[in-house]
mmCIF file of C-alpha atoms in Angstrom:
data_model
loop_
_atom_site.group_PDB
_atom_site.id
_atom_site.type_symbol
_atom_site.label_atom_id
_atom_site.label_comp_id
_atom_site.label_asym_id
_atom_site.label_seq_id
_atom_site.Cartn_x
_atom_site.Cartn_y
_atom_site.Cartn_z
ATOM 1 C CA UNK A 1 -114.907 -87.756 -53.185
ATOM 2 C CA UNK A 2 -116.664 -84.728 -54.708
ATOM 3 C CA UNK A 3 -120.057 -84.236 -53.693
ATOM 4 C CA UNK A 4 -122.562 -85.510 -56.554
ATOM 5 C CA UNK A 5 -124.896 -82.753 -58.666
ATOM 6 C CA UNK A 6 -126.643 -83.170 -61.152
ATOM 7 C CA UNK A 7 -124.510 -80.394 -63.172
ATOM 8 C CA UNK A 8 -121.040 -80.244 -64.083
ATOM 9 C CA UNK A 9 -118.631 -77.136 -64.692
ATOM 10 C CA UNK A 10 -116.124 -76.390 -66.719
ATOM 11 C CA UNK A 11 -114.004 -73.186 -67.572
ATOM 12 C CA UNK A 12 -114.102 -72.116 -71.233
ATOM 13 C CA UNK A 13 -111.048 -69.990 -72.722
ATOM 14 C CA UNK A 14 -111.312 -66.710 -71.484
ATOM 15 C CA UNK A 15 -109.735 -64.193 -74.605
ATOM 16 C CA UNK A 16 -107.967 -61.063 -73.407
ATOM 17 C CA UNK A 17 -109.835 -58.626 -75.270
ATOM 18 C CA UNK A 18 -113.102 -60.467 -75.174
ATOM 19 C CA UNK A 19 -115.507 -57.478 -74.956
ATOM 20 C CA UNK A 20 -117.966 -58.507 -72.716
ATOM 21 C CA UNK A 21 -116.739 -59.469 -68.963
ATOM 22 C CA UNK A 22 -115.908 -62.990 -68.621
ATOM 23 C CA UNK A 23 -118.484 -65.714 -67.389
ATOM 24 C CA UNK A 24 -115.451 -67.930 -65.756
ATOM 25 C CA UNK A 25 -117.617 -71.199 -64.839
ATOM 26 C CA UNK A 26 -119.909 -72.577 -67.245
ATOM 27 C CA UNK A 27 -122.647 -75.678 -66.435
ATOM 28 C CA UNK A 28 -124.369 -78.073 -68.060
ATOM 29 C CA UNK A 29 -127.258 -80.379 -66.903
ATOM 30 C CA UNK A 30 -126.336 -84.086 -66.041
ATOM 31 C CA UNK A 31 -130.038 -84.941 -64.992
ATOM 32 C CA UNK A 32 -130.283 -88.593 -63.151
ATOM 33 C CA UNK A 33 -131.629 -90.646 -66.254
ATOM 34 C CA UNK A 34 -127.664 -90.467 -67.236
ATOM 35 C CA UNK A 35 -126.947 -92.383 -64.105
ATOM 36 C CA UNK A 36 -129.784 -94.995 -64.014
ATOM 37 C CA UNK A 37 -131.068 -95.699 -67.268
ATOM 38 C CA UNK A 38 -132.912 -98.880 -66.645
ATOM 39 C CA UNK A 39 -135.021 -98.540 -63.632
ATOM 40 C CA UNK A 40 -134.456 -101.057 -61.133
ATOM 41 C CA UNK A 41 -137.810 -102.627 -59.105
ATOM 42 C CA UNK A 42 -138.816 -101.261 -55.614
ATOM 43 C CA UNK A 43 -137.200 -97.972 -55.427
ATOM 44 C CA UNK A 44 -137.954 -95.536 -52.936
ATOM 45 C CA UNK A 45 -141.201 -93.656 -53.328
ATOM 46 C CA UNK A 46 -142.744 -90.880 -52.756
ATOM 47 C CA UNK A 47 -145.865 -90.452 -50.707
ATOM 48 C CA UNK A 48 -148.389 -90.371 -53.562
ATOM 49 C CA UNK A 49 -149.118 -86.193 -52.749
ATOM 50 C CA UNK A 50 -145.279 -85.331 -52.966
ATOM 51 C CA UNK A 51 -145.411 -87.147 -55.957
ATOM 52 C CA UNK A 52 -147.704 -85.239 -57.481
ATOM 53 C CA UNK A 53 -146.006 -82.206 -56.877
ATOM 54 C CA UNK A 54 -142.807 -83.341 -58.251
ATOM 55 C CA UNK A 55 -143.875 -85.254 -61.381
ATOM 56 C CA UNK A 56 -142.284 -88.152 -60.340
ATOM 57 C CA UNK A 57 -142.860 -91.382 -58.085
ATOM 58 C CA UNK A 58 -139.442 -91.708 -57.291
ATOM 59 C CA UNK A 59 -136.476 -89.201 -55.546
ATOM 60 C CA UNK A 60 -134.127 -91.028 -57.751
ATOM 61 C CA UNK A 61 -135.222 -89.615 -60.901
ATOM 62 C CA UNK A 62 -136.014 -86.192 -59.489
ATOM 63 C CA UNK A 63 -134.425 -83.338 -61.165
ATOM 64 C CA UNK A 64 -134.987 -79.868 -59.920
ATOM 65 C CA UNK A 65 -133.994 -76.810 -61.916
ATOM 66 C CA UNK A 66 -134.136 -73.932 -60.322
ATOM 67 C CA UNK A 67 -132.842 -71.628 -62.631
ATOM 68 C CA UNK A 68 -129.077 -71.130 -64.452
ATOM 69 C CA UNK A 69 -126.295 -71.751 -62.698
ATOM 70 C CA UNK A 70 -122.684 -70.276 -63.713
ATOM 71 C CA UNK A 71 -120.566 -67.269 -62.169
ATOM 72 C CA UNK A 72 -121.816 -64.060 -62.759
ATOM 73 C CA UNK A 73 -120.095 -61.674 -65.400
ATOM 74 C CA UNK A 74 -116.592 -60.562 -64.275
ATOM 75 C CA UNK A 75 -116.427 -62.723 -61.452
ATOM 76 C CA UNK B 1 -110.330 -82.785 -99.508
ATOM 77 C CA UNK B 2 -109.560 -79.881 -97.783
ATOM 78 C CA UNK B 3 -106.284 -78.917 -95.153
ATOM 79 C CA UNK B 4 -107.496 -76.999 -91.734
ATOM 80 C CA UNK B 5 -105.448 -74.237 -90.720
ATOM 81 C CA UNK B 6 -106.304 -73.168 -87.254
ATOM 82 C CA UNK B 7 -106.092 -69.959 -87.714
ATOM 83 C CA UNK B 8 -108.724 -67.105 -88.842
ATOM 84 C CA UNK B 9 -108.400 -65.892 -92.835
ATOM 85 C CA UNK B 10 -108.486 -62.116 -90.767
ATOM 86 C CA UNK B 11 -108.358 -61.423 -87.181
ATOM 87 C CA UNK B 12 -111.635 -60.855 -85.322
ATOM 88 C CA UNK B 13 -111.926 -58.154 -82.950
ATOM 89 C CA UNK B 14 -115.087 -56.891 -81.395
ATOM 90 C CA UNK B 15 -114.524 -54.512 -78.198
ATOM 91 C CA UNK B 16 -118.519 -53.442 -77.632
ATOM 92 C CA UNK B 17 -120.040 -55.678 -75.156
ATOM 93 C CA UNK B 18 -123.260 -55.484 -77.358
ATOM 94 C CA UNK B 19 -125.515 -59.030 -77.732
ATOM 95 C CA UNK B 20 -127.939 -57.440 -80.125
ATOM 96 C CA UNK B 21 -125.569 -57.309 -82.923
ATOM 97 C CA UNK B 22 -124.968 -61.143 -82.470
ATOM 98 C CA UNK B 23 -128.926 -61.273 -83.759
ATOM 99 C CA UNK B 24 -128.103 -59.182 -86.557
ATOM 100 C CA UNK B 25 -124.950 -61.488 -87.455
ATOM 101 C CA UNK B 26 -126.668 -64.369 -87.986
ATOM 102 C CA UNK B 27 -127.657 -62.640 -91.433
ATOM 103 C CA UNK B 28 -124.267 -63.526 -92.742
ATOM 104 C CA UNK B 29 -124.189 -67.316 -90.512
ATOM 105 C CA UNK B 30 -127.747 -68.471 -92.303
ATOM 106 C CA UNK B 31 -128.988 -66.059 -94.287
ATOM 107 C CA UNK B 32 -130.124 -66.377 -97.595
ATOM 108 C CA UNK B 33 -127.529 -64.205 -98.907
ATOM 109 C CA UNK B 34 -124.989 -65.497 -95.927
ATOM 110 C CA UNK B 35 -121.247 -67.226 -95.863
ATOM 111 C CA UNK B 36 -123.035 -70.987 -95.809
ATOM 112 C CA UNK B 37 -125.174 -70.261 -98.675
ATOM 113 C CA UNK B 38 -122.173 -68.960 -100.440
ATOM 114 C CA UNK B 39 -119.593 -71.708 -99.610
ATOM 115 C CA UNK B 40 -122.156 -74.398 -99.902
ATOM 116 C CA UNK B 41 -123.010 -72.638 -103.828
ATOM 117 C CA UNK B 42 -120.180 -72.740 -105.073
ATOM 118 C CA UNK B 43 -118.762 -75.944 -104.144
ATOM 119 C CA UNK B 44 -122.056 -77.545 -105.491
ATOM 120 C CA UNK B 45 -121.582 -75.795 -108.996
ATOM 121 C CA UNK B 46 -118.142 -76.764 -109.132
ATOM 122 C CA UNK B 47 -118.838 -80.333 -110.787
ATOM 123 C CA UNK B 48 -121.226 -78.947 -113.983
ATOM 124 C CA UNK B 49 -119.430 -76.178 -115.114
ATOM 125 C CA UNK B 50 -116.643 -75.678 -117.711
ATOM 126 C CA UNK B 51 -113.031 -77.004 -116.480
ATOM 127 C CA UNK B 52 -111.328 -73.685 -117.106
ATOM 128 C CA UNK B 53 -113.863 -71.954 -113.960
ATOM 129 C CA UNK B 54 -114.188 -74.999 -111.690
ATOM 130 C CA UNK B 55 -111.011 -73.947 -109.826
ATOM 131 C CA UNK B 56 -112.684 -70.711 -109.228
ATOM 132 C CA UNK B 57 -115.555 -72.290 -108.036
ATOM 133 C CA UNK B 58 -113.353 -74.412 -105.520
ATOM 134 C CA UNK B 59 -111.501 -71.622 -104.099
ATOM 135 C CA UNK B 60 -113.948 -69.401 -103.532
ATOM 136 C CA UNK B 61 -116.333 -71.655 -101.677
ATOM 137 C CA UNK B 62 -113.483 -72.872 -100.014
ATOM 138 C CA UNK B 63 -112.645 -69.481 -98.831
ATOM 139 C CA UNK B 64 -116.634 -68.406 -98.052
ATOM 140 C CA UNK B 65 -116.237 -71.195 -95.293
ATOM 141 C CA UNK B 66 -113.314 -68.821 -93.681
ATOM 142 C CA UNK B 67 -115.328 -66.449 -93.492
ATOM 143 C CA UNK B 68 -118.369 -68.522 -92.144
ATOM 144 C CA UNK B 69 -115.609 -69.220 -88.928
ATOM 145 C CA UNK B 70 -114.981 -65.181 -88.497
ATOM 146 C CA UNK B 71 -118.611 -64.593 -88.730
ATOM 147 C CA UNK B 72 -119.190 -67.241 -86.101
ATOM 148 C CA UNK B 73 -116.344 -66.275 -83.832
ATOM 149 C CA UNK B 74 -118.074 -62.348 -83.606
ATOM 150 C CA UNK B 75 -121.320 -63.959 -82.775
ATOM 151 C CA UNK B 76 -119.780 -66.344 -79.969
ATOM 152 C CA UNK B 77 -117.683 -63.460 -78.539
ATOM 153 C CA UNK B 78 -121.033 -61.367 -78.449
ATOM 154 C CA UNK B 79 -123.200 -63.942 -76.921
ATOM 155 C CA UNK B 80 -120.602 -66.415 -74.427
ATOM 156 C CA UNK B 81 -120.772 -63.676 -71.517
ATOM 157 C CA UNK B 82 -124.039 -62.763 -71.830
ATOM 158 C CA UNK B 83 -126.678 -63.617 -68.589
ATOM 159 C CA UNK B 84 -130.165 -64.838 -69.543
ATOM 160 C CA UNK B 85 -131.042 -61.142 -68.099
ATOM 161 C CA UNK B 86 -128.562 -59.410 -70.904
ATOM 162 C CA UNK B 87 -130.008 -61.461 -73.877
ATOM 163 C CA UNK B 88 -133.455 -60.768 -72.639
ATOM 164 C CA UNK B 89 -132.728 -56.908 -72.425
ATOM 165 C CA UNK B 90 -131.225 -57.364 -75.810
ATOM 166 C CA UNK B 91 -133.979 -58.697 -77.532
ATOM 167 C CA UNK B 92 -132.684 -62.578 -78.194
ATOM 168 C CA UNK B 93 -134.286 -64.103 -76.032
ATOM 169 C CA UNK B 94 -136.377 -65.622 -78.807
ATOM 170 C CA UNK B 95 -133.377 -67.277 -79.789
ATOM 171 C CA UNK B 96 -132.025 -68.495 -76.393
ATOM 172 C CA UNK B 97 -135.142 -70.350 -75.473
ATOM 173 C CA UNK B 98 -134.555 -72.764 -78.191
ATOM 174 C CA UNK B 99 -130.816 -72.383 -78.687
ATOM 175 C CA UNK B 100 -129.226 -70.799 -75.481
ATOM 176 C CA UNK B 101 -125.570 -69.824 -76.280
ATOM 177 C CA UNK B 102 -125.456 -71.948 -79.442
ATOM 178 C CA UNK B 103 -125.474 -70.435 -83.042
ATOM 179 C CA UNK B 104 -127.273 -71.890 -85.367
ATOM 180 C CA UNK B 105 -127.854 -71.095 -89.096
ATOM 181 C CA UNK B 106 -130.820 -69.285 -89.280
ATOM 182 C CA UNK B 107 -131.097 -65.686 -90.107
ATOM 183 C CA UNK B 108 -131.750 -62.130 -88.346
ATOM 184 C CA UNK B 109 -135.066 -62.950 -88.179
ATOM 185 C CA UNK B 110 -134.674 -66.252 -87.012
ATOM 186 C CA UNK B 111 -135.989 -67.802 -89.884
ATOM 187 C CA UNK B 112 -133.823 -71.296 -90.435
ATOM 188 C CA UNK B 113 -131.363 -71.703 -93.456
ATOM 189 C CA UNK B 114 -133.232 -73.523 -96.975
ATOM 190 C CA UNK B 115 -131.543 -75.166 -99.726
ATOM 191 C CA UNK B 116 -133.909 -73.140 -101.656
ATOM 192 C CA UNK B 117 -131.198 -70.081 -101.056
ATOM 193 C CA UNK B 118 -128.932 -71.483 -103.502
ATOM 194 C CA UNK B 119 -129.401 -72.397 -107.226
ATOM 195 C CA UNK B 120 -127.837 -74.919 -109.218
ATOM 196 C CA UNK B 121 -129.166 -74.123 -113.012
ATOM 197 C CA UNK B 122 -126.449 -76.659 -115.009
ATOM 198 C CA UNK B 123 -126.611 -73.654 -117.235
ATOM 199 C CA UNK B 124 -122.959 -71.927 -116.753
ATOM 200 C CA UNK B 125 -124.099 -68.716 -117.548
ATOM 201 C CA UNK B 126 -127.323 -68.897 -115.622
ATOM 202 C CA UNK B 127 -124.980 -69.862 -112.567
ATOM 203 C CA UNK B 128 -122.262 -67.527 -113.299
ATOM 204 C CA UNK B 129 -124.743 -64.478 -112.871
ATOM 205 C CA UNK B 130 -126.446 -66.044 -110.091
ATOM 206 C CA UNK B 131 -123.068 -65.993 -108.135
ATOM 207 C CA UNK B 132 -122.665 -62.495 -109.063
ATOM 208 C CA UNK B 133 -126.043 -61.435 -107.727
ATOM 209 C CA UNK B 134 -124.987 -63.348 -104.608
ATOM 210 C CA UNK B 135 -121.749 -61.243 -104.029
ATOM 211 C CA UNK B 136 -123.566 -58.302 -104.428
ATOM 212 C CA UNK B 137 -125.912 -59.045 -102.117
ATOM 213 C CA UNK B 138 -123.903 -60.169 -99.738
ATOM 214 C CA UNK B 139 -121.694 -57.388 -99.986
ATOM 215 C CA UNK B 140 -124.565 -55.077 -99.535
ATOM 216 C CA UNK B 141 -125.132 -56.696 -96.048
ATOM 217 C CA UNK B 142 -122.060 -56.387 -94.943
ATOM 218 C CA UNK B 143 -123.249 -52.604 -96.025
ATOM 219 C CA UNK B 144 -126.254 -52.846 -93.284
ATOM 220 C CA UNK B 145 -124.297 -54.286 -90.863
ATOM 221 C CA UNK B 146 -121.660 -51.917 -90.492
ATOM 222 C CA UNK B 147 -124.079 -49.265 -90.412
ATOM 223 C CA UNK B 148 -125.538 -50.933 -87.356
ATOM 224 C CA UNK B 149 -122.399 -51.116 -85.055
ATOM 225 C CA UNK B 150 -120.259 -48.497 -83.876
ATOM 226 C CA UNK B 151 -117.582 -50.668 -82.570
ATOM 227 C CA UNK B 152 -114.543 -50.133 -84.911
ATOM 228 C CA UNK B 153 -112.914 -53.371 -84.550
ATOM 229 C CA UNK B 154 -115.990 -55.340 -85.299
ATOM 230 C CA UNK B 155 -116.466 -52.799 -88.247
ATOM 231 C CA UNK B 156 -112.638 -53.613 -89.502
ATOM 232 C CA UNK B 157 -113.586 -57.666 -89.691
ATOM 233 C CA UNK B 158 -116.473 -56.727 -91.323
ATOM 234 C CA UNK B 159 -114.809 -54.033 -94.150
ATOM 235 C CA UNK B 160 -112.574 -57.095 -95.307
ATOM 236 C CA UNK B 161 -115.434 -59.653 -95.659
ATOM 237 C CA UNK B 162 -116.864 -56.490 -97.684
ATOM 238 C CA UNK B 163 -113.956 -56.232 -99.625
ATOM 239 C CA UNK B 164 -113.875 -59.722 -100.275
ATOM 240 C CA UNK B 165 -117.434 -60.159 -101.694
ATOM 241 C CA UNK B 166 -116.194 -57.165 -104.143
ATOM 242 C CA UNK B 167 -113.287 -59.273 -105.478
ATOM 243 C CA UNK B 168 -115.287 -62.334 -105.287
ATOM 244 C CA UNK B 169 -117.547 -60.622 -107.498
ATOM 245 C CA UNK B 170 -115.257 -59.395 -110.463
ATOM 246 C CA UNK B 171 -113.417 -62.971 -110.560
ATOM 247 C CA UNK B 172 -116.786 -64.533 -111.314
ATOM 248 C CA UNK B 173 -116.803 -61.546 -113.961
ATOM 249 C CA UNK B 174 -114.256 -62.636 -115.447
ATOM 250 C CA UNK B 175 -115.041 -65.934 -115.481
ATOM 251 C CA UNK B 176 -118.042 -65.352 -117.786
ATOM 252 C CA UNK B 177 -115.446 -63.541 -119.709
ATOM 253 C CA UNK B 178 -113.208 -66.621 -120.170
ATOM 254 C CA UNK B 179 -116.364 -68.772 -121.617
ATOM 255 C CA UNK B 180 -117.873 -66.073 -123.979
ATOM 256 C CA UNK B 181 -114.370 -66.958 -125.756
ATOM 257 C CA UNK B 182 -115.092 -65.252 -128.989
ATOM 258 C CA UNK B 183 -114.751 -61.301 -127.884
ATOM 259 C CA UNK B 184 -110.775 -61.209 -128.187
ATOM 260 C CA UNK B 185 -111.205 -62.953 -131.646
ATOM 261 C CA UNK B 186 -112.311 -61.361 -135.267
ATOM 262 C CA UNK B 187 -115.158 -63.034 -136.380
ATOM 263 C CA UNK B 188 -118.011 -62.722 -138.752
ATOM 264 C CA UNK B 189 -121.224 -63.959 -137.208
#
């Protein structure tokens, strides 16, 4: 089984005469609200400082973004 | 109803990796003098003008929506390749930060497509000559934005839409022709 992130890829159509060099592997976000939409009592917390920090209470709901991620151009 | 053919009215080429001309696109996607405002015109007048033009009326929008599709393909090829770094360096970056890669119908300036682009008068005359202005004016930007490119094969899909708005243009000419009725005829007013 495929290792779980909260993005998926896919590979768009890729035209021969496309005039900028190809981006192969697209993303999109798949943040975990999608998997647990009603939150279930006594989940794991964090300690209240880490919490802080992260914006939430919970590592179940956290969603880092750290910045795009796709191939590069031409790769 | 209408019958998709998946296929574009004219081929699109564009061979300059350039994402600044995507911005200027959008002039044509949303503009007030663009392909949606045209299509969505026409095919509005249709039902309160004269049977003898309303066929007019239907082809043409119909046909405005073809080119909507090339106009949008040019702006996809431009943009789908292009790192947040690229768009930034091309000055779009006001536009990713709400849209990313997506178009949307707004214009160069970013300013987001009205109803109040279009008229619909009831007057068939008054409507006529608003369509004409329309042509004109869109055939001017096509004008604008072929001066702004020097890629030749974005310039060719371009000269056609240009050409189109011309013949677009003398059919709704004529069509203000057929309902003054009374030139061909001798009579005394």
């Amino acid at each position: 089984m495929a290792t779980f992130t909260q993005y998926k890829v896919y590979y768009p159509f890729v035209g021969p005469c496309d005039p900028c060099p190809p981006i192969r592997a697209k993303t999109y976000n798949t943040p975990p609200q999608l998997y647990v939409p009603v939150q279930p009592p006594g989940l794991p917390q964090y300690d209240p400082y880490t919490a802080l920090k992260q914006g939430t209470l919970w590592p179940a709901y956290y969603s880092p973004y750290d910045g795009r991620i796709e191939s590069k151009p031409g790769e | 109803m209408w019958i998709y053919e998946k296929k574009l009215q004219y081929p699109v080429r564009v061979s300059k990796c350039d994402v600044r001309m995507a911005k200027l696109l959008h002039e044509q996607y949303g503009g007030a003098d663009g392909e949606l405002a045209a299509a969505l015109r026409y095919l509005n007048q249709r039902y309160s003008i004269p049977d003898k033009v309303v066929g007019l009326l239907n082809d043409i929008g119909t046909e405005e929506f073809a080119h909507l599709e090339m106009i949008a393909t040019m702006i996809y090829k431009l943009t789908k390749d292009a790192t947040p770094e690229q768009i930034r360096a091309a000055g779009v970056d006001d536009h990713y930060v709400n849209h990313d890669r997506a178009l949307f119908y707004h214009n160069a300036s970013g300013v987001p497509w009205t109803a109040s682009y279009i008229q619909a008068k009831g007057d068939p005359i008054a409507d006529l000559y608003e369509d004409i202005a329309a042509e004109e004016k869109a055939r001017a930007t096509y004008q604008w934005l072929i001066d702004q490119t020097d890629d030749p094969d974005l310039k060719d899909g371009l000269k056609f839409l240009r050409e189109r708005e011309v013949i677009h243009s003398l059919r709704f000419r004529e069509a203000v022709e057929i309902l003054k009725e009374d030139q061909a005829q001798k009579k005394i007013f």
